[in-house]
mmCIF file of N, CA and C in Angstrom:
data_model
loop_
_atom_site.group_PDB
_atom_site.id
_atom_site.type_symbol
_atom_site.label_atom_id
_atom_site.label_comp_id
_atom_site.label_asym_id
_atom_site.label_seq_id
_atom_site.Cartn_x
_atom_site.Cartn_y
_atom_site.Cartn_z
ATOM 1 N N MET A 1 70.556 160.624 88.214
ATOM 2 C CA MET A 1 70.649 159.434 89.125
ATOM 3 C C MET A 1 71.204 158.286 88.440
ATOM 4 N N ALA A 2 70.533 157.967 87.325
ATOM 5 C CA ALA A 2 70.862 156.764 86.540
ATOM 6 C C ALA A 2 72.122 157.041 86.007
ATOM 7 N N LYS A 3 72.606 158.105 85.560
ATOM 8 C CA LYS A 3 73.933 158.382 85.212
ATOM 9 C C LYS A 3 75.033 158.021 86.046
ATOM 10 N N TYR A 4 74.758 158.437 87.388
ATOM 11 C CA TYR A 4 75.680 158.040 88.471
ATOM 12 C C TYR A 4 75.809 156.697 88.652
ATOM 13 N N LEU A 5 74.626 156.090 88.647
ATOM 14 C CA LEU A 5 74.535 154.601 88.917
ATOM 15 C C LEU A 5 75.309 153.863 87.767
ATOM 16 N N ALA A 6 75.183 154.295 86.581
ATOM 17 C CA ALA A 6 75.891 153.606 85.497
ATOM 18 C C ALA A 6 77.456 153.820 85.584
ATOM 19 N N GLN A 7 77.808 155.124 86.052
ATOM 20 C CA GLN A 7 79.302 155.261 86.318
ATOM 21 C C GLN A 7 79.846 154.348 87.382
ATOM 22 N N ILE A 8 79.074 154.056 88.464
ATOM 23 C CA ILE A 8 79.535 153.215 89.457
ATOM 24 C C ILE A 8 79.717 151.878 89.021
ATOM 25 N N VAL A 9 78.760 151.500 88.322
ATOM 26 C CA VAL A 9 78.802 149.981 87.669
ATOM 27 C C VAL A 9 79.964 149.922 86.860
ATOM 28 N N VAL A 10 80.143 150.807 85.952
ATOM 29 C CA VAL A 10 81.289 150.883 85.069
ATOM 30 C C VAL A 10 82.536 150.841 85.840
ATOM 31 N N MET A 11 82.708 151.729 86.786
ATOM 32 C CA MET A 11 84.045 151.659 87.559
ATOM 33 C C MET A 11 84.268 150.370 88.250
ATOM 34 N N GLY A 12 83.223 149.795 88.845
ATOM 35 C CA GLY A 12 83.169 148.528 89.525
ATOM 36 C C GLY A 12 83.707 147.326 88.608
ATOM 37 N N VAL A 13 83.103 147.425 87.430
ATOM 38 C CA VAL A 13 83.557 146.432 86.372
ATOM 39 C C VAL A 13 85.056 146.548 86.080
ATOM 40 N N GLN A 14 85.495 147.920 85.846
ATOM 41 C CA GLN A 14 86.833 148.122 85.527
ATOM 42 C C GLN A 14 87.807 147.518 86.633
ATOM 43 N N VAL A 15 87.628 147.836 87.901
ATOM 44 C CA VAL A 15 88.340 147.379 89.012
ATOM 45 C C VAL A 15 88.436 145.930 89.117
ATOM 46 N N VAL A 16 87.374 145.301 88.979
ATOM 47 C CA VAL A 16 87.302 143.781 88.926
ATOM 48 C C VAL A 16 88.067 143.354 87.768
ATOM 49 N N GLY A 17 87.781 143.923 86.501
ATOM 50 C CA GLY A 17 88.630 143.432 85.521
ATOM 51 C C GLY A 17 90.091 143.612 85.599
ATOM 52 N N ARG A 18 90.648 144.745 86.222
ATOM 53 C CA ARG A 18 92.061 144.879 86.313
ATOM 54 C C ARG A 18 92.544 143.859 87.346
ATOM 55 N N ALA A 19 91.661 143.614 88.416
ATOM 56 C CA ALA A 19 92.188 142.725 89.584
ATOM 57 C C ALA A 19 92.346 141.323 88.957
ATOM 58 N N PHE A 20 91.319 141.003 88.192
ATOM 59 C CA PHE A 20 91.334 139.699 87.371
ATOM 60 C C PHE A 20 92.522 139.548 86.659
ATOM 61 N N ALA A 21 92.795 140.579 85.749
ATOM 62 C CA ALA A 21 93.949 140.484 84.836
ATOM 63 C C ALA A 21 95.212 140.393 85.688
ATOM 64 N N ARG A 22 95.421 141.129 86.669
ATOM 65 C CA ARG A 22 96.641 141.013 87.457
ATOM 66 C C ARG A 22 96.803 139.681 88.101
ATOM 67 N N ALA A 23 95.695 139.129 88.728
ATOM 68 C CA ALA A 23 95.794 137.814 89.277
ATOM 69 C C ALA A 23 96.173 136.774 88.213
ATOM 70 N N LEU A 24 95.694 136.951 86.922
ATOM 71 C CA LEU A 24 95.914 135.964 85.870
ATOM 72 C C LEU A 24 97.413 136.121 85.532
ATOM 73 N N GLN A 25 97.930 137.326 85.533
ATOM 74 C CA GLN A 25 99.377 137.449 85.196
ATOM 75 C C GLN A 25 100.357 136.864 86.266
ATOM 76 N N GLN A 26 99.957 137.056 87.474
ATOM 77 C CA GLN A 26 100.795 136.441 88.539
ATOM 78 C C GLN A 26 100.716 135.103 88.598
ATOM 79 N N GLU A 27 99.505 134.356 88.173
ATOM 80 C CA GLU A 27 99.269 132.934 88.296
ATOM 81 C C GLU A 27 100.130 132.355 87.090
ATOM 82 N N TYR A 28 100.084 133.046 85.780
ATOM 83 C CA TYR A 28 100.877 132.724 84.836
ATOM 84 C C TYR A 28 102.499 132.691 85.020
ATOM 85 N N ALA A 29 102.972 133.641 85.726
ATOM 86 C CA ALA A 29 104.230 133.938 86.066
ATOM 87 C C ALA A 29 104.723 132.785 87.023
ATOM 88 N N ALA A 30 103.825 132.572 88.086
ATOM 89 C CA ALA A 30 104.058 131.488 89.047
ATOM 90 C C ALA A 30 104.262 130.055 88.343
ATOM 91 N N SER A 31 103.276 129.936 87.336
ATOM 92 C CA SER A 31 103.362 128.624 86.646
ATOM 93 C C SER A 31 104.531 128.451 85.877
ATOM 94 N N GLN A 32 104.919 129.532 85.174
ATOM 95 C CA GLN A 32 106.151 129.353 84.316
ATOM 96 C C GLN A 32 107.405 129.201 85.285
ATOM 97 N N ALA A 33 107.431 129.856 86.421
ATOM 98 C CA ALA A 33 108.620 129.587 87.248
ATOM 99 C C ALA A 33 108.617 128.129 87.882
ATOM 100 N N ALA A 34 107.359 127.592 88.103
ATOM 101 C CA ALA A 34 107.364 126.283 88.648
ATOM 102 C C ALA A 34 107.819 125.340 87.514
ATOM 103 N N ALA A 35 107.454 125.564 86.346
ATOM 104 C CA ALA A 35 107.726 124.636 85.274
ATOM 105 C C ALA A 35 109.243 124.702 84.835
ATOM 106 N N ARG A 36 109.977 125.898 85.060
ATOM 107 C CA ARG A 36 111.284 126.110 84.920
ATOM 108 C C ARG A 36 111.998 125.334 85.959
ATOM 109 N N ALA A 37 111.568 125.355 87.243
ATOM 110 C CA ALA A 37 112.215 124.692 88.348
ATOM 111 C C ALA A 37 112.111 123.180 88.158
ATOM 112 N N ARG A 38 110.782 122.608 87.748
ATOM 113 C CA ARG A 38 110.779 121.197 87.533
ATOM 114 C C ARG A 38 111.535 120.846 86.356
ATOM 115 N N SER A 39 111.692 121.501 85.273
ATOM 116 C CA SER A 39 112.562 121.075 84.140
ATOM 117 C C SER A 39 113.957 120.995 84.599
ATOM 118 N N ARG A 40 114.433 121.991 85.495
ATOM 119 C CA ARG A 40 115.935 121.855 85.805
ATOM 120 C C ARG A 40 116.162 120.544 86.486
ATOM 121 N N THR A 41 115.353 120.184 87.622
ATOM 122 C CA THR A 41 115.737 119.178 88.415
ATOM 123 C C THR A 41 114.873 117.879 88.248
ATOM 124 N N GLY A 42 113.718 117.988 87.499
ATOM 125 C CA GLY A 42 112.820 116.972 87.551
ATOM 126 C C GLY A 42 112.650 116.211 86.284
ATOM 127 N N GLN A 43 113.485 116.305 85.216
ATOM 128 C CA GLN A 43 113.308 115.627 84.112
ATOM 129 C C GLN A 43 113.575 114.109 84.169
ATOM 130 N N GLN A 44 114.507 113.730 85.067
ATOM 131 C CA GLN A 44 114.646 112.339 85.279
ATOM 132 C C GLN A 44 113.640 111.801 86.244
ATOM 133 N N SER A 45 113.165 112.720 87.107
ATOM 134 C CA SER A 45 112.211 112.281 88.126
ATOM 135 C C SER A 45 110.732 112.130 87.408
ATOM 136 N N ALA A 46 110.510 113.082 86.574
ATOM 137 C CA ALA A 46 109.327 112.901 85.743
ATOM 138 C C ALA A 46 109.277 111.716 84.908
ATOM 139 N N ALA A 47 110.371 111.272 84.330
ATOM 140 C CA ALA A 47 110.457 110.072 83.666
ATOM 141 C C ALA A 47 110.231 108.844 84.549
ATOM 142 N N ALA A 48 110.766 108.895 85.732
ATOM 143 C CA ALA A 48 110.639 107.801 86.662
ATOM 144 C C ALA A 48 109.056 107.756 87.019
ATOM 145 N N SER A 49 108.481 108.893 87.299
ATOM 146 C CA SER A 49 107.006 108.916 87.473
ATOM 147 C C SER A 49 106.155 108.158 86.411
ATOM 148 N N SER A 50 106.557 108.650 85.223
ATOM 149 C CA SER A 50 105.752 107.898 84.103
ATOM 150 C C SER A 50 106.070 106.645 83.946
ATOM 151 N N ILE A 51 107.244 106.111 84.210
ATOM 152 C CA ILE A 51 107.590 104.613 84.295
ATOM 153 C C ILE A 51 106.742 103.783 85.377
ATOM 154 N N THR A 52 106.915 104.298 86.493
ATOM 155 C CA THR A 52 106.281 103.659 87.596
ATOM 156 C C THR A 52 104.754 103.891 87.764
ATOM 157 N N GLY A 53 104.322 105.087 87.223
ATOM 158 C CA GLY A 53 102.943 105.245 87.222
ATOM 159 C C GLY A 53 102.592 105.840 88.745
ATOM 160 N N MET A 54 103.563 106.398 89.376
ATOM 161 C CA MET A 54 103.322 106.890 90.735
ATOM 162 C C MET A 54 104.246 108.255 90.852
ATOM 163 N N SER A 55 103.718 109.211 91.320
ATOM 164 C CA SER A 55 104.505 110.311 91.582
ATOM 165 C C SER A 55 105.394 110.194 92.868
ATOM 166 N N LEU A 56 106.322 110.949 93.111
ATOM 167 C CA LEU A 56 107.227 110.891 94.346
ATOM 168 C C LEU A 56 106.436 111.209 95.538
ATOM 169 N N GLN A 57 105.637 112.184 95.527
ATOM 170 C CA GLN A 57 104.629 112.487 96.730
ATOM 171 C C GLN A 57 103.761 111.328 97.121
ATOM 172 N N GLU A 58 103.198 110.772 96.016
ATOM 173 C CA GLU A 58 102.276 109.598 96.395
ATOM 174 C C GLU A 58 103.096 108.435 97.037
ATOM 175 N N ALA A 59 104.269 108.194 96.494
ATOM 176 C CA ALA A 59 105.052 107.034 96.928
ATOM 177 C C ALA A 59 105.513 107.409 98.568
ATOM 178 N N GLN A 60 105.912 108.646 98.775
ATOM 179 C CA GLN A 60 106.156 109.089 100.157
ATOM 180 C C GLN A 60 105.063 108.893 101.069
ATOM 181 N N GLN A 61 103.747 109.300 100.570
ATOM 182 C CA GLN A 61 102.606 109.086 101.488
ATOM 183 C C GLN A 61 102.349 107.698 101.685
ATOM 184 N N ILE A 62 102.460 106.788 100.785
ATOM 185 C CA ILE A 62 102.152 105.372 100.847
ATOM 186 C C ILE A 62 103.038 104.640 101.886
ATOM 187 N N LEU A 63 104.479 105.025 101.872
ATOM 188 C CA LEU A 63 105.381 104.439 102.845
ATOM 189 C C LEU A 63 105.388 105.152 103.879
ATOM 190 N N ASN A 64 104.790 106.398 104.140
ATOM 191 C CA ASN A 64 104.947 107.364 105.257
ATOM 192 C C ASN A 64 106.277 107.688 105.587
ATOM 193 N N VAL A 65 106.875 108.329 104.552
ATOM 194 C CA VAL A 65 108.412 108.870 104.839
ATOM 195 C C VAL A 65 108.364 110.156 104.259
ATOM 196 N N SER A 66 109.020 111.082 105.123
ATOM 197 C CA SER A 66 109.114 112.633 104.706
ATOM 198 C C SER A 66 110.511 112.795 104.130
ATOM 199 N N THR A 67 111.502 112.241 104.442
ATOM 200 C CA THR A 67 112.699 112.127 103.875
ATOM 201 C C THR A 67 113.288 110.944 103.235
ATOM 202 N N LEU A 68 114.118 111.085 102.209
ATOM 203 C CA LEU A 68 114.355 109.879 101.448
ATOM 204 C C LEU A 68 115.683 109.355 102.030
ATOM 205 N N THR A 69 115.557 108.664 103.033
ATOM 206 C CA THR A 69 116.646 107.849 103.621
ATOM 207 C C THR A 69 116.388 106.276 103.471
ATOM 208 N N PRO A 70 117.478 105.608 102.836
ATOM 209 C CA PRO A 70 117.171 104.163 102.540
ATOM 210 C C PRO A 70 116.708 103.385 103.722
ATOM 211 N N GLU A 71 117.162 103.738 104.902
ATOM 212 C CA GLU A 71 116.900 102.848 106.129
ATOM 213 C C GLU A 71 115.328 103.142 106.577
ATOM 214 N N GLU A 72 114.863 104.304 106.407
ATOM 215 C CA GLU A 72 113.556 104.551 106.813
ATOM 216 C C GLU A 72 112.657 104.032 105.722
ATOM 217 N N ILE A 73 112.993 104.080 104.348
ATOM 218 C CA ILE A 73 112.207 103.421 103.317
ATOM 219 C C ILE A 73 112.021 102.053 103.567
ATOM 220 N N GLN A 74 113.241 101.284 103.754
ATOM 221 C CA GLN A 74 113.266 99.770 103.899
ATOM 222 C C GLN A 74 112.412 99.406 105.106
ATOM 223 N N LYS A 75 112.600 100.144 106.327
ATOM 224 C CA LYS A 75 111.941 99.772 107.514
ATOM 225 C C LYS A 75 110.265 99.961 107.283
ATOM 226 N N ASN A 76 109.887 101.066 106.723
ATOM 227 C CA ASN A 76 108.417 101.292 106.501
ATOM 228 C C ASN A 76 108.028 100.248 105.473
ATOM 229 N N TYR A 77 108.741 100.037 104.423
ATOM 230 C CA TYR A 77 108.363 99.018 103.438
ATOM 231 C C TYR A 77 108.188 97.604 104.001
ATOM 232 N N GLU A 78 109.030 97.134 104.801
ATOM 233 C CA GLU A 78 109.156 95.802 105.331
ATOM 234 C C GLU A 78 107.767 95.694 106.210
ATOM 235 N N HIS A 79 107.549 96.700 107.069
ATOM 236 C CA HIS A 79 106.400 96.678 107.959
ATOM 237 C C HIS A 79 104.978 96.709 107.143
ATOM 238 N N LEU A 80 104.971 97.495 106.203
ATOM 239 C CA LEU A 80 103.693 97.531 105.443
ATOM 240 C C LEU A 80 103.454 96.379 104.467
ATOM 241 N N PHE A 81 104.623 95.904 103.967
ATOM 242 C CA PHE A 81 104.427 94.636 103.121
ATOM 243 C C PHE A 81 104.007 93.472 104.017
ATOM 244 N N LYS A 82 104.504 93.206 105.258
ATOM 245 C CA LYS A 82 104.057 92.227 106.132
ATOM 246 C C LYS A 82 102.636 92.375 106.579
ATOM 247 N N VAL A 83 102.282 93.683 106.945
ATOM 248 C CA VAL A 83 100.911 93.735 107.287
ATOM 249 C C VAL A 83 99.870 93.517 106.405
ATOM 250 N N ASN A 84 100.218 93.888 105.086
ATOM 251 C CA ASN A 84 99.312 93.718 104.035
ATOM 252 C C ASN A 84 99.430 92.338 103.161
ATOM 253 N N ASP A 85 100.165 91.515 103.890
ATOM 254 C CA ASP A 85 100.371 90.101 103.334
ATOM 255 C C ASP A 85 99.135 89.461 103.181
ATOM 256 N N LYS A 86 98.653 88.741 102.118
ATOM 257 C CA LYS A 86 97.277 88.139 101.946
ATOM 258 C C LYS A 86 97.084 86.974 102.793
ATOM 259 N N SER A 87 98.232 86.293 103.330
ATOM 260 C CA SER A 87 98.099 85.221 104.279
ATOM 261 C C SER A 87 97.721 85.653 105.690
ATOM 262 N N VAL A 88 97.925 86.823 106.013
ATOM 263 C CA VAL A 88 97.402 87.461 107.345
ATOM 264 C C VAL A 88 96.096 88.209 106.996
ATOM 265 N N GLY A 89 95.490 88.084 106.040
ATOM 266 C CA GLY A 89 94.255 88.924 105.917
ATOM 267 C C GLY A 89 94.373 90.267 105.259
ATOM 268 N N GLY A 90 95.659 90.490 104.653
ATOM 269 C CA GLY A 90 95.889 91.816 104.019
ATOM 270 C C GLY A 90 95.290 91.898 102.650
ATOM 271 N N SER A 91 95.587 92.889 102.083
ATOM 272 C CA SER A 91 95.111 93.135 100.724
ATOM 273 C C SER A 91 96.280 93.102 99.674
ATOM 274 N N PHE A 92 96.068 92.243 98.606
ATOM 275 C CA PHE A 92 97.074 92.148 97.635
ATOM 276 C C PHE A 92 97.295 93.533 96.944
ATOM 277 N N TYR A 93 96.205 94.275 96.688
ATOM 278 C CA TYR A 93 96.218 95.399 96.091
ATOM 279 C C TYR A 93 97.027 96.377 96.923
ATOM 280 N N LEU A 94 96.939 96.633 98.138
ATOM 281 C CA LEU A 94 97.687 97.631 99.061
ATOM 282 C C LEU A 94 99.226 97.157 98.926
ATOM 283 N N GLN A 95 99.316 95.819 98.999
ATOM 284 C CA GLN A 95 100.790 95.263 98.997
ATOM 285 C C GLN A 95 101.444 95.562 97.740
ATOM 286 N N SER A 96 100.891 95.539 96.648
ATOM 287 C CA SER A 96 101.293 95.842 95.375
ATOM 288 C C SER A 96 101.600 97.436 95.316
ATOM 289 N N LYS A 97 100.770 98.156 95.858
ATOM 290 C CA LYS A 97 101.058 99.769 96.067
ATOM 291 C C LYS A 97 102.324 99.932 96.727
ATOM 292 N N VAL A 98 102.462 99.192 97.899
ATOM 293 C CA VAL A 98 103.537 99.507 98.759
ATOM 294 C C VAL A 98 104.893 99.135 97.989
ATOM 295 N N VAL A 99 104.871 97.884 97.125
ATOM 296 C CA VAL A 99 105.945 97.636 96.331
ATOM 297 C C VAL A 99 106.344 98.552 95.246
ATOM 298 N N ARG A 100 105.265 99.055 94.516
ATOM 299 C CA ARG A 100 105.530 100.329 93.609
ATOM 300 C C ARG A 100 106.051 101.501 94.255
ATOM 301 N N ALA A 101 105.487 101.733 95.453
ATOM 302 C CA ALA A 101 106.016 102.927 96.117
ATOM 303 C C ALA A 101 107.581 102.852 96.436
ATOM 304 N N LYS A 102 107.884 101.705 96.938
ATOM 305 C CA LYS A 102 109.293 101.466 97.245
ATOM 306 C C LYS A 102 110.113 101.512 95.850
ATOM 307 N N GLU A 103 109.794 100.991 94.862
ATOM 308 C CA GLU A 103 110.463 101.055 93.578
ATOM 309 C C GLU A 103 110.640 102.535 93.204
ATOM 310 N N ARG A 104 109.461 103.252 93.326
ATOM 311 C CA ARG A 104 109.551 104.703 93.054
ATOM 312 C C ARG A 104 110.574 105.370 93.812
ATOM 313 N N LEU A 105 110.644 105.173 95.079
ATOM 314 C CA LEU A 105 111.532 105.900 95.902
ATOM 315 C C LEU A 105 112.867 105.366 95.751
ATOM 316 N N ASP A 106 113.080 104.066 95.477
ATOM 317 C CA ASP A 106 114.448 103.702 95.014
ATOM 318 C C ASP A 106 115.055 104.235 93.917
ATOM 319 N N GLU A 107 114.049 104.486 92.915
ATOM 320 C CA GLU A 107 114.555 105.064 91.708
ATOM 321 C C GLU A 107 114.922 106.626 91.818
ATOM 322 N N GLU A 108 114.100 107.299 92.784
ATOM 323 C CA GLU A 108 114.415 108.678 93.004
ATOM 324 C C GLU A 108 115.763 108.736 93.887
ATOM 325 N N LEU A 109 116.044 107.803 94.637
ATOM 326 C CA LEU A 109 117.290 107.820 95.408
ATOM 327 C C LEU A 109 118.464 107.645 94.438
ATOM 328 N N SER A 110 118.289 106.774 93.486
ATOM 329 C CA SER A 110 119.432 106.446 92.549
ATOM 330 C C SER A 110 119.540 107.737 91.602
ATOM 331 N N ILE A 111 118.478 108.332 91.266
ATOM 332 C CA ILE A 111 118.517 109.615 90.531
ATOM 333 C C ILE A 111 119.321 110.559 91.347
ATOM 334 N N GLN A 112 119.190 110.890 92.405
ATOM 335 C CA GLN A 112 119.661 111.820 93.364
ATOM 336 C C GLN A 112 121.119 111.411 93.638
ATOM 337 N N THR A 113 121.584 110.235 93.710
ATOM 338 C CA THR A 113 122.943 109.902 93.911
ATOM 339 C C THR A 113 123.693 110.093 92.530
ATOM 340 N N GLN A 114 122.979 109.868 91.400
ATOM 341 C CA GLN A 114 123.689 110.092 90.095
ATOM 342 C C GLN A 114 123.818 111.583 89.897
ATOM 343 N N ASN A 115 122.830 112.451 90.411
ATOM 344 C CA ASN A 115 122.893 113.894 90.306
ATOM 345 C C ASN A 115 124.140 114.329 91.053
ATOM 346 N N GLN A 116 124.387 113.850 92.274
ATOM 347 C CA GLN A 116 125.415 114.234 93.148
ATOM 348 C C GLN A 116 126.731 113.939 92.578
ATOM 349 N N LYS A 117 126.863 112.645 91.962
ATOM 350 C CA LYS A 117 128.065 112.326 91.265
ATOM 351 C C LYS A 117 128.359 113.302 90.110
ATOM 352 N N ASP A 118 127.436 113.468 89.370
ATOM 353 C CA ASP A 118 127.686 114.464 88.183
ATOM 354 C C ASP A 118 128.091 115.883 88.703
ATOM 355 N N GLN A 119 127.456 116.306 89.759
ATOM 356 C CA GLN A 119 127.861 117.734 90.271
ATOM 357 C C GLN A 119 129.334 117.606 90.832
ATOM 358 N N SER A 120 129.674 116.584 91.541
ATOM 359 C CA SER A 120 131.049 116.520 92.131
ATOM 360 C C SER A 120 132.026 116.281 90.992
ATOM 361 N N GLN A 121 131.677 115.571 89.882
ATOM 362 C CA GLN A 121 132.546 115.661 88.882
ATOM 363 C C GLN A 121 132.688 116.967 88.115
ATOM 364 N N GLN A 122 131.694 117.750 87.947
ATOM 365 C CA GLN A 122 131.809 118.998 87.458
ATOM 366 C C GLN A 122 132.621 120.030 88.360
ATOM 367 N N ASN A 123 132.498 119.940 89.681
ATOM 368 C CA ASN A 123 133.257 120.731 90.497
ATOM 369 C C ASN A 123 134.858 120.417 90.410
ATOM 370 N N THR A 124 135.024 119.083 90.221
ATOM 371 C CA THR A 124 136.491 118.669 90.305
ATOM 372 C C THR A 124 137.115 119.188 88.913
ATOM 373 N N GLU A 125 136.331 119.273 87.744
ATOM 374 C CA GLU A 125 136.818 119.538 86.587
ATOM 375 C C GLU A 125 137.100 121.128 86.487
ATOM 376 N N THR A 126 136.304 121.919 87.299
ATOM 377 C CA THR A 126 136.614 123.341 87.347
ATOM 378 C C THR A 126 137.664 123.883 88.274
#
């Protein structure tokens, strides 16, 4: 009886161990794929994030924009800047976050336009 119980425990540990190893391999592969994708398109974006101290996602959340269109960014920026003005009882901290978010999104827009220009130049050369 004890022999069978020990075999069951050993098999259970082996199954869990294999499943854990497989999950770890899949996670590592996904992490590597994500890193490659970020390195291809995100080197300039990562530099902009480190300069402004704000990620692109955080800036989009602050200004409540889902797509990077200059008109939508400007409209939301102006509204949030006025609402958080200290003279109307707003918060200087929040107002500065709004300004930093707009700077970050403007930087991302300039990176995207530069990338588009570079791609169009490469296409005309070939």
